Amino acid sequence: MTNQDGNDFESVKIFIDTIHKDYEIWYAKVCRLNYRIWYSLQLITLLSGFLTSIFVAFQTQATWTPTIKIICIIIPLIGSLAATIVLQFKVFETWKLREEGRISFQNLVNFSRSQLLKCKSQEDFQKLHEEISLKTNEIENEQSNKFFSLYGSNFIASYATK
């Protein structure tokens, strides 16, 4: 390997490491965050109904106070709000989309590292760099298209015009 090839090797290696840090790790963090949000909201939804039933079942005429009535209203309200957030903000679908992005970038980084070892000439390094750039753009465009088709322009509310 000549000095130029060594520089090319390092340049492409740095590019691959940058994709790993800037894309793959970001998608992994966002994916974990979306999972935690989805899991927490699902748990709140499930427990709110269950806890309200148990709470009401153990009330007697003497313990049925205005405070207890308010608690029996607020608990299901919180559960309904959590369920609405899961559905309206499409938390599961966003989690799935970001997981697909994470996997795509992980595969791209692994592929790129294996292809880097096969490069022999400056032309090989340039082709690999171009291929990585194109695949990065493809993944980002796919993620963008799926994200905006998932939410659309009437994301929260849609109002009919006359």
CSV table of N, CA and C in Angstrom, one decimal:
chain,number,residue,atom,x,y,z
A,1,MET,N,0.8,-1.2,0.0
A,1,MET,CA,0.0,0.0,0.0
A,1,MET,C,0.9,1.2,0.0
A,2,THR,N,0.6,2.2,-0.9
A,2,THR,CA,1.4,3.4,-1.0
A,2,THR,C,0.9,4.4,0.1
A,3,ASN,N,1.6,5.5,0.2
A,3,ASN,CA,1.2,6.5,1.2
A,3,ASN,C,-0.1,7.0,0.9
A,4,GLN,N,-0.4,7.3,-0.4
A,4,GLN,CA,-1.7,7.8,-0.9
A,4,GLN,C,-2.8,6.8,-0.5
A,5,ASP,N,-2.5,5.5,-0.7
A,5,ASP,CA,-3.6,4.5,-0.4
A,5,ASP,C,-3.8,4.5,1.1
A,6,GLY,N,-2.8,4.7,1.9
A,6,GLY,CA,-2.9,4.8,3.4
A,6,GLY,C,-3.8,6.0,3.8
A,7,ASN,N,-3.6,7.1,3.1
A,7,ASN,CA,-4.4,8.3,3.4
A,7,ASN,C,-5.9,8.0,2.9
A,8,ASP,N,-6.0,7.3,1.8
A,8,ASP,CA,-7.4,7.0,1.3
A,8,ASP,C,-8.1,6.0,2.3
A,9,PHE,N,-7.3,5.1,2.8
A,9,PHE,CA,-7.8,4.1,3.7
A,9,PHE,C,-8.3,4.9,5.0
A,10,GLU,N,-7.5,5.7,5.5
A,10,GLU,CA,-7.9,6.5,6.7
A,10,GLU,C,-9.0,7.4,6.5
A,11,SER,N,-9.1,8.0,5.3
A,11,SER,CA,-10.2,8.9,5.0
A,11,SER,C,-11.5,8.2,4.9
A,12,VAL,N,-11.5,7.1,4.3
A,12,VAL,CA,-12.8,6.3,4.2
A,12,VAL,C,-13.1,5.7,5.5
A,13,LYS,N,-12.1,5.3,6.3
A,13,LYS,CA,-12.4,4.8,7.7
A,13,LYS,C,-13.0,5.8,8.5
A,14,ILE,N,-12.5,7.0,8.5
A,14,ILE,CA,-13.0,8.2,9.2
A,14,ILE,C,-14.5,8.4,8.8
A,15,PHE,N,-14.7,8.4,7.5
A,15,PHE,CA,-16.1,8.6,6.9
A,15,PHE,C,-17.0,7.5,7.5
A,16,ILE,N,-16.6,6.3,7.5
A,16,ILE,CA,-17.4,5.2,8.1
A,16,ILE,C,-17.7,5.4,9.5
A,17,ASP,N,-16.7,5.8,10.3
A,17,ASP,CA,-16.8,6.0,11.7
A,17,ASP,C,-17.8,7.2,12.0
A,18,THR,N,-17.7,8.2,11.1
A,18,THR,CA,-18.6,9.3,11.2
A,18,THR,C,-20.1,8.9,11.0
A,19,ILE,N,-20.3,8.1,10.0
A,19,ILE,CA,-21.7,7.5,9.8
A,19,ILE,C,-22.1,6.7,11.0
A,20,HIS,N,-21.2,6.0,11.6
A,20,HIS,CA,-21.6,5.2,12.8
A,20,HIS,C,-22.0,6.2,13.9
A,21,LYS,N,-21.2,7.2,14.1
A,21,LYS,CA,-21.4,8.1,15.2
A,21,LYS,C,-22.6,9.0,15.0
A,22,ASP,N,-22.7,9.6,13.8
A,22,ASP,CA,-23.8,10.6,13.5
A,22,ASP,C,-25.1,9.9,13.1
A,23,TYR,N,-25.1,8.8,12.5
A,23,TYR,CA,-26.4,8.2,12.1
A,23,TYR,C,-26.8,7.0,12.9
A,24,GLU,N,-25.9,5.9,12.9
A,24,GLU,CA,-26.3,4.7,13.6
A,24,GLU,C,-26.6,4.9,15.1
A,25,ILE,N,-25.7,5.6,15.8
A,25,ILE,CA,-25.9,5.9,17.2
A,25,ILE,C,-27.1,6.8,17.4
A,26,TRP,N,-27.4,7.8,16.6
A,26,TRP,CA,-28.5,8.6,16.7
A,26,TRP,C,-29.8,7.8,16.6
A,27,TYR,N,-29.9,6.9,15.6
A,27,TYR,CA,-31.0,6.1,15.4
A,27,TYR,C,-31.2,5.1,16.6
A,28,ALA,N,-30.1,4.6,17.1
A,28,ALA,CA,-30.2,3.7,18.3
A,28,ALA,C,-30.8,4.5,19.5
A,29,LYS,N,-30.4,5.7,19.7
A,29,LYS,CA,-30.9,6.5,20.9
A,29,LYS,C,-32.3,6.8,20.7
A,30,VAL,N,-32.7,7.3,19.5
A,30,VAL,CA,-34.1,7.6,19.3
A,30,VAL,C,-35.0,6.4,19.3
A,31,CYS,N,-34.5,5.3,18.8
A,31,CYS,CA,-35.2,4.0,18.9
A,31,CYS,C,-35.5,3.6,20.3
A,32,ARG,N,-34.5,3.7,21.2
A,32,ARG,CA,-34.7,3.4,22.6
A,32,ARG,C,-35.7,4.3,23.3
A,33,LEU,N,-35.5,5.6,23.0
A,33,LEU,CA,-36.5,6.6,23.5
A,33,LEU,C,-37.9,6.3,23.1
A,34,ASN,N,-38.1,6.0,21.8
A,34,ASN,CA,-39.5,5.7,21.4
A,34,ASN,C,-40.0,4.4,22.0
A,35,TYR,N,-39.2,3.4,22.2
A,35,TYR,CA,-39.6,2.2,22.9
A,35,TYR,C,-40.0,2.5,24.3
A,36,ARG,N,-39.2,3.3,25.0
A,36,ARG,CA,-39.5,3.6,26.4
A,36,ARG,C,-40.8,4.4,26.5
A,37,ILE,N,-41.0,5.3,25.6
A,37,ILE,CA,-42.3,6.1,25.6
A,37,ILE,C,-43.4,5.2,25.3
A,38,TRP,N,-43.3,4.4,24.3
A,38,TRP,CA,-44.4,3.5,23.9
A,38,TRP,C,-44.7,2.5,25.1
A,39,TYR,N,-43.7,1.9,25.7
A,39,TYR,CA,-43.9,0.9,26.8
A,39,TYR,C,-44.5,1.6,28.0
A,40,SER,N,-44.0,2.8,28.3
A,40,SER,CA,-44.6,3.5,29.5
A,40,SER,C,-46.0,3.9,29.3
A,41,LEU,N,-46.4,4.4,28.1
A,41,LEU,CA,-47.7,4.8,27.9
A,41,LEU,C,-48.7,3.6,27.8
A,42,GLN,N,-48.2,2.5,27.3
A,42,GLN,CA,-49.0,1.3,27.2
A,42,GLN,C,-49.3,0.8,28.7
A,43,LEU,N,-48.2,0.8,29.5
A,43,LEU,CA,-48.4,0.4,30.9
A,43,LEU,C,-49.3,1.3,31.6
A,44,ILE,N,-49.2,2.6,31.4
A,44,ILE,CA,-50.2,3.5,32.1
A,44,ILE,C,-51.6,3.2,31.7
A,45,THR,N,-51.8,3.0,30.4
A,45,THR,CA,-53.1,2.7,29.9
A,45,THR,C,-53.7,1.4,30.5
A,46,LEU,N,-52.9,0.4,30.5
A,46,LEU,CA,-53.3,-0.9,31.1
A,46,LEU,C,-53.6,-0.8,32.6
A,47,LEU,N,-52.7,-0.2,33.3
A,47,LEU,CA,-52.8,-0.1,34.8
A,47,LEU,C,-53.9,0.8,35.2
A,48,SER,N,-54.2,1.9,34.5
A,48,SER,CA,-55.2,2.8,34.9
A,48,SER,C,-56.6,2.2,35.0
A,49,GLY,N,-56.9,1.4,34.0
A,49,GLY,CA,-58.2,0.7,34.0
A,49,GLY,C,-58.2,-0.4,35.1
A,50,PHE,N,-57.2,-1.1,35.3
A,50,PHE,CA,-57.1,-2.1,36.3
A,50,PHE,C,-57.2,-1.5,37.7
A,51,LEU,N,-56.4,-0.5,37.9
A,51,LEU,CA,-56.3,0.2,39.2
A,51,LEU,C,-57.7,0.8,39.6
A,52,THR,N,-58.3,1.4,38.6
A,52,THR,CA,-59.6,2.0,38.9
A,52,THR,C,-60.6,0.9,39.3
A,53,SER,N,-60.6,-0.2,38.6
A,53,SER,CA,-61.6,-1.3,39.0
A,53,SER,C,-61.3,-1.8,40.4
A,54,ILE,N,-60.0,-2.0,40.7
A,54,ILE,CA,-59.7,-2.5,42.1
A,54,ILE,C,-60.0,-1.4,43.1
A,55,PHE,N,-59.7,-0.2,42.8
A,55,PHE,CA,-59.9,0.9,43.8
A,55,PHE,C,-61.4,1.1,44.1
A,56,VAL,N,-62.3,1.0,43.0
A,56,VAL,CA,-63.7,1.1,43.2
A,56,VAL,C,-64.3,-0.1,44.0
A,57,ALA,N,-63.8,-1.2,43.7
A,57,ALA,CA,-64.3,-2.5,44.3
A,57,ALA,C,-64.1,-2.5,45.8
A,58,PHE,N,-63.1,-1.8,46.3
A,58,PHE,CA,-62.9,-1.8,47.7
A,58,PHE,C,-63.5,-0.6,48.5
A,59,GLN,N,-64.3,0.2,47.8
A,59,GLN,CA,-64.9,1.4,48.4
A,59,GLN,C,-66.2,0.9,49.0
A,60,THR,N,-66.5,1.5,50.2
A,60,THR,CA,-67.8,1.3,50.8
A,60,THR,C,-68.5,2.7,50.8
A,61,GLN,N,-69.8,2.6,51.3
A,61,GLN,CA,-70.5,3.9,51.4
A,61,GLN,C,-69.8,4.9,52.3
A,62,ALA,N,-69.2,4.4,53.3
A,62,ALA,CA,-68.5,5.4,54.2
A,62,ALA,C,-67.2,6.0,53.6
A,63,THR,N,-66.5,5.2,52.8
A,63,THR,CA,-65.3,5.7,52.2
A,63,THR,C,-65.5,6.4,50.9
A,64,TRP,N,-66.7,6.4,50.4
A,64,TRP,CA,-67.0,7.0,49.1
A,64,TRP,C,-67.1,8.5,49.2
A,65,THR,N,-66.0,9.2,49.3
A,65,THR,CA,-65.9,10.6,49.5
A,65,THR,C,-65.7,11.4,48.2
A,66,PRO,N,-65.9,12.7,48.2
A,66,PRO,CA,-65.7,13.5,47.0
A,66,PRO,C,-64.2,13.3,46.5
A,67,THR,N,-63.3,13.2,47.4
A,67,THR,CA,-61.9,13.0,47.0
A,67,THR,C,-61.7,11.6,46.2
A,68,ILE,N,-62.4,10.6,46.7
A,68,ILE,CA,-62.3,9.3,46.1
A,68,ILE,C,-63.0,9.3,44.7
A,69,LYS,N,-64.1,10.0,44.7
A,69,LYS,CA,-64.8,10.2,43.4
A,69,LYS,C,-63.9,10.9,42.3
A,70,ILE,N,-63.2,11.9,42.8
A,70,ILE,CA,-62.2,12.6,41.9
A,70,ILE,C,-61.1,11.7,41.4
A,71,ILE,N,-60.6,10.9,42.4
A,71,ILE,CA,-59.5,9.9,42.0
A,71,ILE,C,-60.0,8.9,41.0
A,72,CYS,N,-61.3,8.5,41.2
A,72,CYS,CA,-61.9,7.5,40.2
A,72,CYS,C,-62.1,8.1,38.8
A,73,ILE,N,-62.1,9.4,38.8
A,73,ILE,CA,-62.3,10.1,37.5
A,73,ILE,C,-60.9,10.4,36.9
A,74,ILE,N,-59.9,10.7,37.7
A,74,ILE,CA,-58.6,11.1,37.2
A,74,ILE,C,-57.8,9.9,36.7
A,75,ILE,N,-57.9,8.8,37.4
A,75,ILE,CA,-57.1,7.6,37.0
A,75,ILE,C,-57.5,7.2,35.5
A,76,PRO,N,-58.8,7.0,35.2
A,76,PRO,CA,-59.1,6.6,33.8
A,76,PRO,C,-58.8,7.7,32.8
A,77,LEU,N,-58.9,8.9,33.3
A,77,LEU,CA,-58.6,10.1,32.4
A,77,LEU,C,-57.1,10.0,32.0
A,78,ILE,N,-56.3,9.7,32.9
A,78,ILE,CA,-54.8,9.6,32.6
A,78,ILE,C,-54.6,8.4,31.7
A,79,GLY,N,-55.3,7.3,31.9
A,79,GLY,CA,-55.2,6.2,31.0
A,79,GLY,C,-55.7,6.5,29.6
A,80,SER,N,-56.8,7.2,29.5
A,80,SER,CA,-57.3,7.6,28.2
A,80,SER,C,-56.3,8.6,27.5
A,81,LEU,N,-55.7,9.5,28.2
A,81,LEU,CA,-54.8,10.4,27.7
A,81,LEU,C,-53.6,9.6,27.1
A,82,ALA,N,-53.1,8.7,27.9
A,82,ALA,CA,-51.9,7.9,27.5
A,82,ALA,C,-52.2,7.1,26.2
A,83,ALA,N,-53.4,6.5,26.1
A,83,ALA,CA,-53.8,5.8,24.9
A,83,ALA,C,-54.0,6.7,23.7
A,84,THR,N,-54.5,7.9,24.0
A,84,THR,CA,-54.6,8.9,22.9
A,84,THR,C,-53.3,9.3,22.4
A,85,ILE,N,-52.3,9.5,23.3
A,85,ILE,CA,-51.0,9.9,22.8
A,85,ILE,C,-50.4,8.8,22.0
A,86,VAL,N,-50.5,7.5,22.4
A,86,VAL,CA,-49.9,6.4,21.7
A,86,VAL,C,-50.5,6.4,20.3
A,87,LEU,N,-51.8,6.6,20.2
A,87,LEU,CA,-52.5,6.5,18.9
A,87,LEU,C,-52.3,7.7,18.0
A,88,GLN,N,-52.4,8.9,18.6
A,88,GLN,CA,-52.4,10.1,17.8
A,88,GLN,C,-50.9,10.4,17.4
A,89,PHE,N,-50.0,10.2,18.2
A,89,PHE,CA,-48.6,10.4,17.8
A,89,PHE,C,-47.9,9.2,17.2
A,90,LYS,N,-48.6,8.2,17.0
A,90,LYS,CA,-48.1,7.0,16.4
A,90,LYS,C,-46.8,6.5,16.9
A,91,VAL,N,-46.7,6.4,18.2
A,91,VAL,CA,-45.5,6.1,18.9
A,91,VAL,C,-44.9,4.8,18.5
A,92,PHE,N,-45.7,3.7,18.4
A,92,PHE,CA,-45.3,2.4,18.0
A,92,PHE,C,-44.7,2.5,16.5
A,93,GLU,N,-45.4,3.1,15.6
A,93,GLU,CA,-45.0,3.2,14.3
A,93,GLU,C,-43.7,4.0,14.1
A,94,THR,N,-43.5,5.0,14.9
A,94,THR,CA,-42.3,5.8,14.9
A,94,THR,C,-41.1,5.0,15.5
A,95,TRP,N,-41.4,4.2,16.5
A,95,TRP,CA,-40.4,3.3,17.1
A,95,TRP,C,-39.9,2.3,16.0
A,96,LYS,N,-40.9,1.7,15.3
A,96,LYS,CA,-40.6,0.7,14.3
A,96,LYS,C,-39.8,1.4,13.2
A,97,LEU,N,-40.2,2.6,12.8
A,97,LEU,CA,-39.5,3.3,11.7
A,97,LEU,C,-38.0,3.6,12.1
A,98,ARG,N,-37.8,4.0,13.3
A,98,ARG,CA,-36.4,4.3,13.7
A,98,ARG,C,-35.6,3.1,13.9
A,99,GLU,N,-36.3,2.0,14.3
A,99,GLU,CA,-35.6,0.7,14.4
A,99,GLU,C,-35.1,0.2,13.0
A,100,GLU,N,-35.9,0.4,12.0
A,100,GLU,CA,-35.5,0.1,10.7
A,100,GLU,C,-34.3,0.9,10.2
A,101,GLY,N,-34.3,2.2,10.6
A,101,GLY,CA,-33.2,3.1,10.3
A,101,GLY,C,-32.0,2.6,11.0
A,102,ARG,N,-32.1,2.3,12.2
A,102,ARG,CA,-30.9,1.8,13.0
A,102,ARG,C,-30.3,0.6,12.4
A,103,ILE,N,-31.2,-0.4,12.0
A,103,ILE,CA,-30.7,-1.6,11.4
A,103,ILE,C,-30.0,-1.3,10.1
A,104,SER,N,-30.6,-0.4,9.3
A,104,SER,CA,-30.1,-0.1,8.0
A,104,SER,C,-28.7,0.5,8.1
A,105,PHE,N,-28.5,1.5,9.1
A,105,PHE,CA,-27.2,2.1,9.2
A,105,PHE,C,-26.2,1.1,9.9
A,106,GLN,N,-26.7,0.2,10.7
A,106,GLN,CA,-25.8,-0.8,11.3
A,106,GLN,C,-25.3,-1.7,10.2
A,107,ASN,N,-26.2,-2.1,9.3
A,107,ASN,CA,-25.8,-2.9,8.1
A,107,ASN,C,-24.8,-2.2,7.2
A,108,LEU,N,-25.1,-0.9,7.0
A,108,LEU,CA,-24.3,-0.1,6.1
A,108,LEU,C,-22.9,0.0,6.7
A,109,VAL,N,-22.8,0.3,8.0
A,109,VAL,CA,-21.4,0.4,8.6
A,109,VAL,C,-20.7,-0.9,8.5
A,110,ASN,N,-21.4,-2.0,8.8
A,110,ASN,CA,-20.7,-3.3,8.8
A,110,ASN,C,-20.3,-3.6,7.3
A,111,PHE,N,-21.1,-3.4,6.4
A,111,PHE,CA,-20.8,-3.6,4.9
A,111,PHE,C,-19.6,-2.8,4.5
A,112,SER,N,-19.7,-1.5,4.9
A,112,SER,CA,-18.6,-0.6,4.5
A,112,SER,C,-17.2,-1.0,5.1
A,113,ARG,N,-17.2,-1.4,6.4
A,113,ARG,CA,-16.0,-1.9,7.0
A,113,ARG,C,-15.4,-3.1,6.3
A,114,SER,N,-16.3,-4.0,5.9
A,114,SER,CA,-15.8,-5.2,5.2
A,114,SER,C,-15.3,-4.8,3.8
A,115,GLN,N,-16.0,-3.9,3.1
A,115,GLN,CA,-15.6,-3.5,1.8
A,115,GLN,C,-14.3,-2.7,1.8
A,116,LEU,N,-14.1,-2.0,2.9
A,116,LEU,CA,-12.9,-1.2,3.0
A,116,LEU,C,-11.6,-2.1,3.0
A,117,LEU,N,-11.7,-3.2,3.6
A,117,LEU,CA,-10.6,-4.2,3.6
A,117,LEU,C,-10.3,-4.7,2.2
A,118,LYS,N,-11.2,-4.6,1.3
A,118,LYS,CA,-11.0,-5.1,-0.1
A,118,LYS,C,-10.4,-4.1,-1.0
A,119,CYS,N,-10.4,-2.9,-0.6
A,119,CYS,CA,-9.9,-1.8,-1.4
A,119,CYS,C,-8.4,-1.9,-1.6
A,120,LYS,N,-7.9,-1.7,-2.9
A,120,LYS,CA,-6.5,-1.8,-3.2
A,120,LYS,C,-6.0,-0.5,-3.8
A,121,SER,N,-6.8,0.2,-4.6
A,121,SER,CA,-6.3,1.4,-5.3
A,121,SER,C,-7.2,2.6,-4.9
A,122,GLN,N,-6.6,3.7,-5.3
A,122,GLN,CA,-7.3,5.0,-5.0
A,122,GLN,C,-8.8,4.9,-5.6
A,123,GLU,N,-8.9,4.3,-6.8
A,123,GLU,CA,-10.2,4.2,-7.4
A,123,GLU,C,-11.1,3.4,-6.6
A,124,ASP,N,-10.6,2.3,-6.0
A,124,ASP,CA,-11.5,1.5,-5.1
A,124,ASP,C,-12.0,2.3,-3.9
A,125,PHE,N,-11.1,3.1,-3.3
A,125,PHE,CA,-11.5,3.9,-2.2
A,125,PHE,C,-12.6,4.9,-2.6
A,126,GLN,N,-12.4,5.5,-3.7
A,126,GLN,CA,-13.3,6.5,-4.2
A,126,GLN,C,-14.7,5.9,-4.5
A,127,LYS,N,-14.7,4.7,-5.1
A,127,LYS,CA,-15.9,4.0,-5.4
A,127,LYS,C,-16.7,3.6,-4.1
A,128,LEU,N,-15.9,3.2,-3.1
A,128,LEU,CA,-16.5,2.8,-1.9
A,128,LEU,C,-17.1,4.0,-1.2
A,129,HIS,N,-16.4,5.1,-1.2
A,129,HIS,CA,-16.8,6.4,-0.6
A,129,HIS,C,-18.1,6.8,-1.3
A,130,GLU,N,-18.2,6.8,-2.6
A,130,GLU,CA,-19.4,7.1,-3.3
A,130,GLU,C,-20.6,6.2,-3.0
A,131,GLU,N,-20.2,4.9,-2.9
A,131,GLU,CA,-21.3,3.9,-2.6
A,131,GLU,C,-21.9,4.1,-1.2
A,132,ILE,N,-21.0,4.4,-0.2
A,132,ILE,CA,-21.5,4.7,1.1
A,132,ILE,C,-22.3,5.9,1.1
A,133,SER,N,-21.9,7.0,0.4
A,133,SER,CA,-22.7,8.2,0.4
A,133,SER,C,-24.0,8.0,-0.2
A,134,LEU,N,-24.1,7.2,-1.3
A,134,LEU,CA,-25.4,7.0,-2.0
A,134,LEU,C,-26.3,6.2,-1.1
A,135,LYS,N,-25.8,5.1,-0.4
A,135,LYS,CA,-26.6,4.3,0.5
A,135,LYS,C,-27.1,5.1,1.7
A,136,THR,N,-26.2,6.0,2.2
A,136,THR,CA,-26.6,6.9,3.3
A,136,THR,C,-27.8,7.8,2.9
A,137,ASN,N,-27.7,8.3,1.7
A,137,ASN,CA,-28.7,9.2,1.2
A,137,ASN,C,-30.0,8.4,1.0
A,138,GLU,N,-29.9,7.2,0.5
A,138,GLU,CA,-31.1,6.3,0.3
A,138,GLU,C,-31.8,6.0,1.6
A,139,ILE,N,-31.0,5.7,2.6
A,139,ILE,CA,-31.6,5.4,3.9
A,139,ILE,C,-32.3,6.6,4.5
A,140,GLU,N,-31.6,7.8,4.4
A,140,GLU,CA,-32.2,9.0,4.9
A,140,GLU,C,-33.4,9.4,4.2
A,141,ASN,N,-33.4,9.3,2.8
A,141,ASN,CA,-34.6,9.6,2.0
A,141,ASN,C,-35.8,8.7,2.4
A,142,GLU,N,-35.5,7.4,2.5
A,142,GLU,CA,-36.5,6.4,2.9
A,142,GLU,C,-37.1,6.7,4.2
A,143,GLN,N,-36.2,7.1,5.2
A,143,GLN,CA,-36.7,7.4,6.5
A,143,GLN,C,-37.6,8.7,6.5
A,144,SER,N,-37.1,9.7,5.7
A,144,SER,CA,-37.9,10.9,5.6
A,144,SER,C,-39.2,10.7,5.0
A,145,ASN,N,-39.2,10.0,3.9
A,145,ASN,CA,-40.5,9.7,3.2
A,145,ASN,C,-41.5,8.9,4.0
A,146,LYS,N,-41.0,7.9,4.7
A,146,LYS,CA,-41.9,7.1,5.6
A,146,LYS,C,-42.4,7.9,6.8
A,147,PHE,N,-41.5,8.8,7.3
A,147,PHE,CA,-41.9,9.6,8.5
A,147,PHE,C,-43.0,10.6,8.1
A,148,PHE,N,-42.8,11.3,7.0
A,148,PHE,CA,-43.8,12.3,6.6
A,148,PHE,C,-45.1,11.6,6.0
A,149,SER,N,-45.0,10.4,5.5
A,149,SER,CA,-46.2,9.7,5.1
A,149,SER,C,-46.9,9.2,6.3
A,150,LEU,N,-46.2,8.9,7.3
A,150,LEU,CA,-46.8,8.4,8.6
A,150,LEU,C,-47.6,9.5,9.2
A,151,TYR,N,-47.1,10.7,9.3
A,151,TYR,CA,-47.8,11.8,10.0
A,151,TYR,C,-48.6,12.6,9.1
A,152,GLY,N,-48.2,12.9,7.9
A,152,GLY,CA,-49.0,13.7,7.0
A,152,GLY,C,-49.1,15.1,7.5
A,153,SER,N,-49.8,15.9,6.7
A,153,SER,CA,-50.0,17.3,7.0
A,153,SER,C,-51.1,17.6,8.0
A,154,ASN,N,-52.0,16.6,8.2
A,154,ASN,CA,-53.1,16.8,9.1
A,154,ASN,C,-52.8,15.9,10.3
A,155,PHE,N,-51.6,16.0,10.8
A,155,PHE,CA,-51.1,15.2,11.9
A,155,PHE,C,-52.0,15.2,13.1
A,156,ILE,N,-52.3,16.3,13.7
A,156,ILE,CA,-53.1,16.3,14.9
A,156,ILE,C,-54.6,16.5,14.6
A,157,ALA,N,-54.9,17.4,13.8
A,157,ALA,CA,-56.3,17.7,13.6
A,157,ALA,C,-56.6,18.0,12.1
A,158,SER,N,-57.7,17.6,11.6
A,158,SER,CA,-58.1,18.0,10.3
A,158,SER,C,-59.4,18.7,10.3
A,159,TYR,N,-59.5,19.8,9.7
A,159,TYR,CA,-60.7,20.6,9.7
A,159,TYR,C,-61.2,20.7,8.2
A,160,ALA,N,-62.4,20.4,8.1
A,160,ALA,CA,-63.1,20.4,6.8
A,160,ALA,C,-63.3,21.9,6.4
A,161,THR,N,-63.0,22.2,5.2
A,161,THR,CA,-63.3,23.6,4.7
A,161,THR,C,-64.6,23.6,3.9
A,162,LYS,N,-65.3,24.7,3.9
A,162,LYS,CA,-66.6,24.8,3.2
A,162,LYS,C,-66.3,25.2,1.8
